[in-house]
Amino acid sequence: MSIRHGLLALLDQGPRYGYQLRTEFEARTGATWPLNVGQVYTTLSRLERDGLVEAAGEDDEGHQFYAATDAGRAELRAWFGTPVPRTNPPRDELAIKLAMAVTVPGVDVSAVVQGQRRHSIKALQDYTRLKGRALAGEARPGVVPSASNDLAWLLVLDQLIFQTEAEIRWLDHCETRLAQQAELLQARTAEATRDGGPAPAKRGRRLRA
Amino acid sequence: MSHTQESRQTPVLHLENVTRVHGHGAAEVQALRGVDLKVHPGEFVAVMGPSGSGKSTLLTLAGGLDTPSGGRVLVEGVALGDLNRKQLAQVRRRSVGYVFQDYNLIPALTAAENISLPRELDGLSARSARREALVALEELGIPELADRFPDDMSGGQQQRVAIARALIGDRRLVLADEPTGALDSTTGEAVLAVLRARCDAGAAAMMVTHEARHAAWADRVVFLRDGRMVDESVSQDAASLLVSAATNSMKVDE
């Protein structure tokens, strides 16, 4: 996730100082990914080092302003023009957890699935409530209401909702697959018992229950 | 509205150790194996679970369309099992709005007539009943369908008429089986917002759905598995949400 490009996008609209950048970033993303001022300044100094932003004077209150350079603006256009890479998916803790759970003996996988589903549905309920408020045009604490900020926040919420929903569907799917697997195992065991010997290895052939 | 704050009131719907067995002998199927559930005024409950988990059975029992094999179903404190047929019909007509998965509209009646029928049966004048039906159609965003017959409507339109019929009058309990199945995502959302608003105004609702995104409109999501309630998720107060969102942290990228 790029704070760099987020800040560049804000600076593209005119010079700003650190705290202001933080506030505006959060007004658009709804504090879903909160920034602290330290992160903002660290990122600004890296952008400055790379020639993408430059210092643009101070105001009477001593706020240090920054402005995007031409190189910074070019970098921003390139960012908008390039898809976010999906070919190297970020590590997903839940996928790793389930992949491990099915291989570690004694783990109640369906309990892991249900525990996650409850948690994810709860998150979905919470996002949906926030969305209900956003659609009703309710003001957010500490955010100056503006049509574009509100639209940005709504899009972020929708994304969280769709992503969480996808996770829940995947969990449902995992559960069905686990149930199928268990049935298959049962059928094999039954057949082995009937034959009076160990289950024959029948790879790639589905057994009927 | 928080259900904890309402919990001292009589629940609008109360399922008490409800069981339901279909068939008998070798063909016996335990659809519900002892479900306890209360839905309070102002509360919106969603029921989720895999096919065959008992979701729809639960809903039909709650609506008095089926009789439990054991346990009791109480609507506004009245045990449905203690009522005679006439009294039960009255509770179903006055207190309970039911949205069927296959809509169940009467083909020979227009949308407005379908919606106003229960009110007319309750003794309201045809004129007042029609006025209420038109308001309900407006609430669902389909006032132009008032004089159309079900056969001339799309599935999604019929579904919204069915929902309008369930919401008309002062129904205290709305029961809905997959009420957004035939609707696109924006229309489905609008329908859920209507249900949500009904609950915020003091009604109680229970909805069966397999869509997590729809269930998320509810205050409580209960999970059924093999005829039992295995888990539930309760939404927190919205005011604390932004605070909890702020506990997520974000790393500075290099």
Short mmCIF file of C-alpha atoms in Angstrom, two decimals:
data_model
loop_
_atom_site.label_atom_id
_atom_site.label_comp_id
_atom_site.label_asym_id
_atom_site.label_seq_id
_atom_site.Cartn_x
_atom_site.Cartn_y
_atom_site.Cartn_z
CA MET A 1 0.00 0.00 0.00
CA SER A 2 1.43 3.25 -1.11
CA ILE A 3 1.45 6.19 1.26
CA ARG A 4 3.99 7.69 -1.12
CA HIS A 5 1.55 7.92 -3.97
CA GLY A 6 -1.29 8.92 -1.68
CA LEU A 7 0.72 11.92 -0.50
CA LEU A 8 1.80 12.75 -4.05
CA ALA A 9 -1.86 12.75 -5.12
CA LEU A 10 -2.70 15.26 -2.40
CA LEU A 11 0.33 17.44 -3.19
CA ASP A 12 -0.67 17.41 -6.87
CA GLN A 13 -3.57 19.63 -5.80
CA GLY A 14 -1.22 22.24 -4.29
CA PRO A 15 1.41 22.64 -1.54
CA ARG A 16 0.49 21.25 1.88
CA TYR A 17 2.14 20.65 5.24
CA GLY A 18 2.51 17.39 7.12
CA TYR A 19 -0.44 17.46 9.48
CA GLN A 20 -2.70 18.69 6.72
CA LEU A 21 -1.66 15.75 4.54
CA ARG A 22 -2.53 13.32 7.29
CA THR A 23 -5.97 14.85 7.80
CA GLU A 24 -6.77 14.90 4.12
CA PHE A 25 -5.57 11.34 3.61
CA GLU A 26 -7.84 10.14 6.38
CA ALA A 27 -10.79 12.19 5.15
CA ARG A 28 -10.65 10.16 1.94
CA THR A 29 -9.93 6.75 3.39
CA GLY A 30 -11.93 7.21 6.57
CA ALA A 31 -9.16 6.39 9.01
CA THR A 32 -9.33 2.82 7.76
CA TRP A 33 -5.58 2.94 7.37
CA PRO A 34 -4.66 5.59 9.90
CA LEU A 35 -1.41 7.47 9.44
CA ASN A 36 0.57 9.04 12.19
CA VAL A 37 2.34 12.30 11.57
CA GLY A 38 5.69 10.55 11.93
CA GLN A 39 4.85 8.28 8.97
CA VAL A 40 3.90 11.31 6.94
CA TYR A 41 7.21 13.07 7.62
CA THR A 42 9.29 9.95 7.01
CA THR A 43 7.56 9.48 3.67
CA LEU A 44 7.93 13.17 2.78
CA SER A 45 11.67 13.09 3.42
CA ARG A 46 12.03 10.00 1.21
CA LEU A 47 10.01 11.68 -1.53
CA GLU A 48 12.24 14.72 -1.19
CA ARG A 49 15.37 12.55 -1.33
CA ASP A 50 14.04 10.99 -4.55
CA GLY A 51 13.32 14.42 -6.07
CA LEU A 52 9.55 13.87 -6.21
CA VAL A 53 8.61 16.64 -3.77
CA GLU A 54 10.39 19.81 -2.68
CA ALA A 55 10.17 22.14 0.28
CA ALA A 56 7.89 25.09 -0.53
CA GLY A 57 8.39 27.54 2.31
CA GLU A 58 6.77 28.06 5.68
CA ASP A 59 3.66 29.89 6.71
CA ASP A 60 3.42 32.39 9.59
CA GLU A 61 2.75 29.60 12.04
CA GLY A 62 5.94 27.82 11.01
CA HIS A 63 4.33 24.95 9.06
CA GLN A 64 6.78 23.53 6.52
CA PHE A 65 5.00 23.23 3.16
CA TYR A 66 5.84 20.70 0.47
CA ALA A 67 5.02 20.74 -3.23
CA ALA A 68 5.13 18.06 -5.92
CA THR A 69 7.93 18.43 -8.46
CA ASP A 70 7.47 17.69 -12.18
CA ALA A 71 9.09 14.32 -11.57
CA GLY A 72 6.62 13.77 -8.72
CA ARG A 73 3.67 14.57 -10.95
CA ALA A 74 4.99 12.22 -13.62
CA GLU A 75 5.39 9.50 -10.98
CA LEU A 76 1.77 10.05 -9.90
CA ARG A 77 0.43 9.77 -13.49
CA ALA A 78 2.44 6.60 -13.95
CA TRP A 79 0.89 5.20 -10.74
CA PHE A 80 -2.65 5.90 -11.94
CA GLY A 81 -1.75 4.41 -15.32
CA THR A 82 -0.41 1.14 -13.93
CA PRO A 83 -2.59 -1.61 -12.49
CA VAL A 84 -1.92 -2.64 -8.92
CA PRO A 85 0.02 -5.89 -9.28
CA ARG A 86 -1.94 -9.01 -8.37
CA THR A 87 0.58 -11.53 -9.64
CA ASN A 88 2.51 -11.63 -6.38
CA PRO A 89 -0.38 -11.72 -3.91
CA PRO A 90 0.47 -10.47 -0.44
CA ARG A 91 0.76 -13.17 2.20
CA ASP A 92 -2.67 -13.84 3.58
CA GLU A 93 -2.57 -14.94 7.19
CA LEU A 94 -5.95 -16.64 7.03
CA ALA A 95 -5.05 -18.72 3.96
CA ILE A 96 -1.80 -19.74 5.66
CA LYS A 97 -3.62 -20.56 8.88
CA LEU A 98 -6.13 -22.84 7.15
CA ALA A 99 -3.44 -24.44 4.99
CA MET A 100 -1.60 -25.28 8.19
CA ALA A 101 -4.72 -26.27 10.11
CA VAL A 102 -5.63 -29.05 7.66
CA THR A 103 -2.17 -30.57 7.98
CA VAL A 104 -1.66 -30.34 11.75
CA PRO A 105 -3.25 -33.31 13.55
CA GLY A 106 -5.75 -32.49 16.28
CA VAL A 107 -6.77 -29.07 14.97
CA ASP A 108 -10.54 -28.61 14.76
CA VAL A 109 -10.58 -27.03 11.32
CA SER A 110 -14.31 -26.38 11.25
CA ALA A 111 -13.99 -24.48 14.54
CA VAL A 112 -11.23 -22.39 12.96
CA VAL A 113 -13.49 -21.73 9.97
CA GLN A 114 -16.53 -20.84 12.09
CA GLY A 115 -14.50 -18.63 14.45
CA GLN A 116 -13.20 -16.69 11.47
CA ARG A 117 -16.62 -16.53 9.85
CA ARG A 118 -18.16 -15.05 12.99
CA HIS A 119 -15.37 -12.50 13.17
CA SER A 120 -15.63 -11.59 9.49
CA ILE A 121 -19.44 -11.31 9.55
CA LYS A 122 -19.09 -9.01 12.52
CA ALA A 123 -16.65 -6.85 10.57
CA LEU A 124 -19.10 -6.89 7.67
CA GLN A 125 -21.94 -5.80 9.97
CA ASP A 126 -19.78 -2.96 11.26
CA TYR A 127 -18.77 -1.79 7.77
CA THR A 128 -22.39 -1.99 6.68
CA ARG A 129 -23.42 0.25 9.55
CA LEU A 130 -20.76 2.76 8.64
CA LYS A 131 -21.96 2.61 5.06
CA GLY A 132 -25.55 3.19 6.16
CA ARG A 133 -24.35 6.32 7.94
CA ALA A 134 -22.30 7.43 4.97
CA LEU A 135 -25.26 6.96 2.62
CA ALA A 136 -27.45 8.95 5.01
CA GLY A 137 -24.93 11.78 4.66
CA GLU A 138 -24.00 11.75 8.33
CA ALA A 139 -20.90 13.81 9.10
CA ARG A 140 -17.83 11.98 10.35
CA PRO A 141 -16.06 13.26 13.45
CA GLY A 142 -13.09 15.45 12.57
CA VAL A 143 -13.74 15.38 8.82
CA VAL A 144 -14.76 18.39 6.82
CA PRO A 145 -17.74 17.16 4.75
CA SER A 146 -17.22 17.45 1.02
CA ALA A 147 -18.80 15.55 -1.85
CA SER A 148 -15.48 14.17 -3.10
CA ASN A 149 -14.25 13.12 0.36
CA ASP A 150 -17.57 11.40 1.04
CA LEU A 151 -17.47 9.58 -2.29
CA ALA A 152 -13.90 8.45 -1.65
CA TRP A 153 -14.87 7.14 1.79
CA LEU A 154 -17.89 5.30 0.37
CA LEU A 155 -15.69 3.59 -2.22
CA VAL A 156 -13.24 2.51 0.46
CA LEU A 157 -16.10 1.12 2.55
CA ASP A 158 -17.53 -0.75 -0.45
CA GLN A 159 -14.12 -2.26 -1.06
CA LEU A 160 -13.87 -3.43 2.56
CA ILE A 161 -17.36 -4.89 2.29
CA PHE A 162 -16.70 -6.76 -0.95
CA GLN A 163 -13.36 -8.03 0.29
CA THR A 164 -14.81 -9.29 3.56
CA GLU A 165 -17.71 -10.88 1.71
CA ALA A 166 -15.27 -12.66 -0.59
CA GLU A 167 -13.46 -14.00 2.44
CA ILE A 168 -16.70 -15.33 3.93
CA ARG A 169 -17.64 -17.01 0.65
CA TRP A 170 -14.26 -18.60 0.56
CA LEU A 171 -14.77 -19.85 4.14
CA ASP A 172 -18.15 -21.34 3.12
CA HIS A 173 -16.41 -23.01 0.22
CA CYS A 174 -13.65 -24.38 2.49
CA GLU A 175 -16.30 -25.87 4.72
CA THR A 176 -18.04 -27.64 1.85
CA ARG A 177 -14.73 -28.98 0.62
CA LEU A 178 -13.83 -30.22 4.08
CA ALA A 179 -17.20 -31.97 4.36
CA GLN A 180 -16.68 -33.65 0.97
CA GLN A 181 -13.23 -34.74 2.02
CA ALA A 182 -14.56 -36.21 5.26
CA GLU A 183 -17.23 -38.15 3.33
CA LEU A 184 -14.65 -39.51 0.97
CA LEU A 185 -12.47 -40.59 3.85
CA GLN A 186 -15.41 -42.27 5.51
CA ALA A 187 -16.27 -44.15 2.33
CA ARG A 188 -12.69 -45.32 2.00
CA THR A 189 -12.57 -46.49 5.58
CA ALA A 190 -15.87 -48.31 5.14
CA GLU A 191 -14.59 -50.04 2.03
CA ALA A 192 -11.35 -50.99 3.72
CA THR A 193 -13.23 -52.48 6.66
CA ARG A 194 -15.49 -54.42 4.31
CA ASP A 195 -12.52 -55.79 2.41
CA GLY A 196 -10.90 -56.71 5.71
CA GLY A 197 -7.67 -55.01 4.81
CA PRO A 198 -6.07 -51.59 4.64
CA ALA A 199 -7.64 -49.10 2.24
CA PRO A 200 -6.21 -49.56 -1.24
CA ALA A 201 -4.63 -46.45 -2.70
CA LYS A 202 -7.00 -45.29 -5.40
CA ARG A 203 -5.64 -42.03 -6.54
CA GLY A 204 -7.76 -39.77 -8.67
CA ARG A 205 -10.79 -42.03 -8.45
CA ARG A 206 -13.81 -40.82 -6.62
CA LEU A 207 -15.45 -43.34 -4.40
CA ARG A 208 -19.17 -43.34 -3.97
CA ALA A 209 -20.50 -43.36 -0.46
CA MET B 1 -31.26 0.36 18.21
CA SER B 2 -29.38 -1.87 20.61
CA HIS B 3 -31.15 -5.06 21.58
CA THR B 4 -29.51 -5.10 25.01
CA GLN B 5 -31.37 -1.95 25.87
CA GLU B 6 -34.61 -3.62 24.75
CA SER B 7 -34.07 -6.95 26.41
CA ARG B 8 -36.42 -6.27 29.30
CA GLN B 9 -39.37 -5.94 26.96
CA THR B 10 -41.42 -8.89 25.79
CA PRO B 11 -39.72 -10.28 22.71
CA VAL B 12 -41.74 -9.88 19.52
CA LEU B 13 -40.67 -13.40 18.60
CA HIS B 14 -39.65 -16.04 21.08
CA LEU B 15 -38.68 -19.57 20.07
CA GLU B 16 -38.48 -21.83 23.11
CA ASN B 17 -36.53 -25.03 22.66
CA VAL B 18 -38.20 -25.56 19.30
CA THR B 19 -37.78 -28.88 17.52
CA ARG B 20 -39.19 -30.07 14.22
CA VAL B 21 -39.09 -33.60 12.92
CA HIS B 22 -40.16 -34.34 9.36
CA GLY B 23 -41.30 -37.86 8.41
CA HIS B 24 -41.00 -40.83 10.71
CA GLY B 25 -39.32 -44.16 11.12
CA ALA B 26 -36.30 -44.67 8.90
CA ALA B 27 -37.18 -41.54 6.90
CA GLU B 28 -37.19 -39.33 9.98
CA VAL B 29 -35.34 -36.04 9.54
CA GLN B 30 -34.61 -33.76 12.47
CA ALA B 31 -34.90 -30.34 10.87
CA LEU B 32 -34.55 -28.45 14.15
CA ARG B 33 -33.05 -29.89 17.30
CA GLY B 34 -33.91 -27.43 20.03
CA VAL B 35 -33.58 -23.79 19.07
CA ASP B 36 -33.91 -20.94 21.56
CA LEU B 37 -34.13 -17.49 20.06
CA LYS B 38 -35.60 -14.15 21.07
CA VAL B 39 -36.09 -11.22 18.73
CA HIS B 40 -36.83 -7.95 20.50
CA PRO B 41 -38.54 -4.81 19.27
CA GLY B 42 -36.13 -2.86 17.09
CA GLU B 43 -34.01 -5.88 16.37
CA PHE B 44 -33.06 -7.21 12.97
CA VAL B 45 -31.81 -10.79 13.03
CA ALA B 46 -30.33 -12.66 10.09
CA VAL B 47 -30.19 -16.45 9.98
CA MET B 48 -27.38 -18.08 8.02
CA GLY B 49 -26.36 -21.65 7.50
CA PRO B 50 -25.74 -24.22 4.78
CA SER B 51 -28.64 -25.78 2.83
CA GLY B 52 -30.52 -28.21 5.02
CA SER B 53 -29.43 -26.56 8.26
CA GLY B 54 -33.04 -25.70 9.18
CA LYS B 55 -33.15 -22.01 8.22
CA SER B 56 -36.40 -22.09 6.30
CA THR B 57 -38.06 -24.46 8.79
CA LEU B 58 -37.20 -21.98 11.52
CA LEU B 59 -38.86 -19.19 9.58
CA THR B 60 -42.05 -21.10 8.76
CA LEU B 61 -42.41 -22.08 12.43
CA ALA B 62 -41.89 -18.47 13.51
CA GLY B 63 -44.60 -17.38 11.08
CA GLY B 64 -47.09 -19.99 12.29
CA LEU B 65 -47.08 -21.66 8.87
CA ASP B 66 -45.91 -24.90 10.43
CA THR B 67 -46.20 -26.44 13.91
CA PRO B 68 -43.18 -27.44 15.96
CA SER B 69 -42.78 -31.07 17.05
CA GLY B 70 -41.61 -29.77 20.44
CA GLY B 71 -41.17 -26.46 22.20
CA ARG B 72 -43.16 -23.26 21.77
CA VAL B 73 -43.33 -20.31 19.41
CA LEU B 74 -44.51 -17.04 20.97
CA VAL B 75 -45.38 -13.94 18.99
CA GLU B 76 -45.70 -10.85 21.18
CA GLY B 77 -45.94 -13.15 24.20
CA VAL B 78 -48.74 -15.31 22.77
CA ALA B 79 -47.98 -19.00 22.23
CA LEU B 80 -49.12 -19.84 18.70
CA GLY B 81 -49.86 -23.43 19.77
CA ASP B 82 -52.56 -22.18 22.16
CA LEU B 83 -54.53 -20.45 19.41
CA ASN B 84 -57.38 -21.86 17.39
CA ARG B 85 -57.26 -21.58 13.60
CA LYS B 86 -59.13 -18.33 13.48
CA GLN B 87 -56.98 -16.68 16.11
CA LEU B 88 -53.81 -17.93 14.45
CA ALA B 89 -54.92 -16.53 11.10
CA GLN B 90 -55.52 -13.21 12.80
CA VAL B 91 -52.02 -13.11 14.35
CA ARG B 92 -50.52 -13.99 11.00
CA ARG B 93 -52.49 -11.28 9.27
CA ARG B 94 -52.06 -8.50 11.81
CA SER B 95 -48.75 -9.05 13.53
CA VAL B 96 -46.62 -10.96 11.08
CA GLY B 97 -45.46 -9.92 7.63
CA TYR B 98 -44.05 -12.84 5.70
CA VAL B 99 -41.94 -12.58 2.58
CA PHE B 100 -41.91 -15.92 0.76
CA GLN B 101 -38.92 -16.99 -1.26
CA ASP B 102 -41.22 -17.59 -4.26
CA TYR B 103 -43.24 -14.39 -3.54
CA ASN B 104 -46.67 -16.15 -3.37
CA LEU B 105 -48.55 -13.31 -5.02
CA ILE B 106 -52.14 -13.96 -6.09
CA PRO B 107 -52.06 -13.96 -9.91
CA ALA B 108 -55.63 -12.65 -10.31
CA LEU B 109 -54.93 -9.53 -8.23
CA THR B 110 -52.92 -6.42 -9.11
CA ALA B 111 -49.88 -5.43 -7.07
CA ALA B 112 -51.90 -2.92 -5.05
CA GLU B 113 -54.68 -5.49 -4.47
CA ASN B 114 -52.20 -8.14 -3.37
CA ILE B 115 -50.73 -5.72 -0.87
CA SER B 116 -53.98 -4.32 0.49
CA LEU B 117 -55.74 -7.69 0.83
CA PRO B 118 -54.66 -8.45 4.42
CA ARG B 119 -55.73 -4.95 5.48
CA GLU B 120 -59.14 -5.31 3.85
CA LEU B 121 -59.58 -8.70 5.51
CA ASP B 122 -58.88 -6.84 8.73
CA GLY B 123 -61.86 -4.60 8.09
CA LEU B 124 -60.14 -1.56 6.63
CA SER B 125 -62.08 0.16 3.84
CA ALA B 126 -60.91 -0.64 0.34
CA ARG B 127 -60.02 2.99 -0.14
CA SER B 128 -57.80 3.27 2.96
CA ALA B 129 -56.23 -0.11 2.22
CA ARG B 130 -55.34 1.03 -1.29
CA ARG B 131 -53.85 4.23 0.09
CA GLU B 132 -51.63 2.18 2.41
CA ALA B 133 -50.67 -0.12 -0.44
CA LEU B 134 -49.57 2.85 -2.56
CA VAL B 135 -47.41 4.16 0.28
CA ALA B 136 -45.81 0.73 0.67
CA LEU B 137 -45.13 0.57 -3.08
CA GLU B 138 -43.50 3.99 -2.92
CA GLU B 139 -41.34 2.88 -0.02
CA LEU B 140 -40.07 0.03 -2.18
CA GLY B 141 -39.49 2.36 -5.12
CA ILE B 142 -42.13 0.79 -7.44
CA PRO B 143 -45.23 3.05 -7.36
CA GLU B 144 -45.68 2.53 -11.11
CA LEU B 145 -46.50 -1.15 -10.59
CA ALA B 146 -49.67 -0.53 -8.55
CA ASP B 147 -52.13 -1.72 -11.21
CA ARG B 148 -50.00 -4.38 -12.86
CA PHE B 149 -50.63 -8.11 -12.46
CA PRO B 150 -47.88 -10.44 -11.22
CA ASP B 151 -47.60 -12.10 -14.64
CA ASP B 152 -46.60 -8.76 -16.14
CA MET B 153 -43.80 -8.22 -13.67
CA SER B 154 -40.20 -9.41 -13.53
CA GLY B 155 -39.11 -11.64 -10.66
CA GLY B 156 -37.42 -8.71 -8.98
CA GLN B 157 -40.58 -6.60 -9.24
CA GLN B 158 -42.72 -9.40 -7.80
CA GLN B 159 -40.25 -9.78 -4.99
CA ARG B 160 -40.56 -6.10 -4.09
CA VAL B 161 -44.37 -6.32 -4.20
CA ALA B 162 -44.16 -9.31 -1.84
CA ILE B 163 -42.02 -7.24 0.52
CA ALA B 164 -44.44 -4.32 0.36
CA ARG B 165 -47.24 -6.75 1.28
CA ALA B 166 -45.28 -7.93 4.31
CA LEU B 167 -44.63 -4.39 5.51
CA ILE B 168 -48.15 -2.96 5.20
CA GLY B 169 -50.06 -2.06 8.34
CA ASP B 170 -48.55 -2.10 11.79
CA ARG B 171 -46.81 -5.45 11.51
CA ARG B 172 -44.59 -5.95 14.53
CA LEU B 173 -42.73 -8.89 13.06
CA VAL B 174 -41.38 -9.21 9.56
CA LEU B 175 -40.14 -12.63 8.44
CA ALA B 176 -38.32 -12.89 5.16
CA ASP B 177 -36.90 -15.84 3.25
CA GLU B 178 -34.08 -14.70 0.94
CA PRO B 179 -35.93 -11.42 0.24
CA THR B 180 -33.27 -10.09 -2.11
CA GLY B 181 -32.69 -13.23 -4.18
CA ALA B 182 -34.12 -11.83 -7.41
CA LEU B 183 -32.75 -8.31 -7.02
CA ASP B 184 -29.59 -6.70 -8.34
CA SER B 185 -27.14 -5.52 -5.71
CA THR B 186 -28.26 -1.87 -5.55
CA THR B 187 -31.98 -2.72 -5.44
CA GLY B 188 -31.29 -5.45 -2.89
CA GLU B 189 -29.49 -2.91 -0.78
CA ALA B 190 -32.42 -0.51 -0.99
CA VAL B 191 -34.80 -3.25 0.19
CA LEU B 192 -32.53 -4.09 3.11
CA ALA B 193 -32.39 -0.41 4.00
CA VAL B 194 -36.22 -0.42 4.14
CA LEU B 195 -36.18 -3.44 6.48
CA ARG B 196 -33.47 -1.81 8.56
CA ALA B 197 -35.53 1.39 8.84
CA ARG B 198 -38.59 -0.65 9.91
CA CYS B 199 -36.57 -2.15 12.74
CA ASP B 200 -35.07 1.19 13.71
CA ALA B 201 -38.69 2.38 14.01
CA GLY B 202 -39.43 -0.43 16.48
CA ALA B 203 -40.48 -3.51 14.49
CA ALA B 204 -38.61 -6.80 14.68
CA ALA B 205 -37.38 -8.74 11.68
CA MET B 206 -35.89 -12.13 11.00
CA MET B 207 -34.40 -12.85 7.61
CA VAL B 208 -32.99 -16.03 6.18
CA THR B 209 -30.16 -15.47 3.74
CA HIS B 210 -27.04 -17.12 2.43
CA GLU B 211 -25.51 -13.79 1.39
CA ALA B 212 -23.16 -12.45 4.03
CA ARG B 213 -23.35 -8.97 2.55
CA HIS B 214 -27.11 -8.95 3.14
CA ALA B 215 -26.93 -10.56 6.57
CA ALA B 216 -24.58 -7.76 7.54
CA TRP B 217 -27.51 -5.32 7.68
CA ALA B 218 -28.77 -7.16 10.76
CA ASP B 219 -27.99 -6.43 14.39
CA ARG B 220 -27.44 -10.11 15.02
CA VAL B 221 -26.45 -12.89 12.71
CA VAL B 222 -27.18 -16.40 13.99
CA PHE B 223 -25.65 -19.48 12.43
CA LEU B 224 -27.58 -22.71 12.10
CA ARG B 225 -25.99 -26.07 11.54
CA ASP B 226 -27.82 -29.41 11.50
CA GLY B 227 -30.85 -27.87 13.17
CA ARG B 228 -28.96 -26.18 15.97
CA MET B 229 -27.88 -22.61 16.58
CA VAL B 230 -24.13 -22.93 16.74
CA ASP B 231 -22.92 -19.36 16.92
CA GLU B 232 -23.90 -15.74 16.56
CA SER B 233 -22.38 -12.39 15.74
CA VAL B 234 -23.65 -9.21 17.35
CA SER B 235 -22.94 -5.86 15.76
CA GLN B 236 -21.36 -3.31 18.02
CA ASP B 237 -22.46 0.24 18.55
CA ALA B 238 -21.60 2.21 15.43
CA ALA B 239 -20.00 5.02 17.46
CA SER B 240 -17.14 2.78 18.52
CA LEU B 241 -16.44 1.61 14.98
CA LEU B 242 -14.22 4.46 13.87
CA VAL B 243 -12.21 4.01 17.04
CA SER B 244 -11.70 0.33 16.35
CA ALA B 245 -10.79 1.13 12.76
CA ALA B 246 -8.11 3.44 14.12
CA THR B 247 -6.44 0.57 15.96
CA ASN B 248 -5.42 -0.88 12.61
CA SER B 249 -1.98 0.30 11.81
CA MET B 250 -0.24 0.84 8.57
CA LYS B 251 3.39 0.46 7.80
CA VAL B 252 5.39 3.18 6.10
CA ASP B 253 6.47 1.93 2.71
CA GLU B 254 10.05 2.26 1.65
#
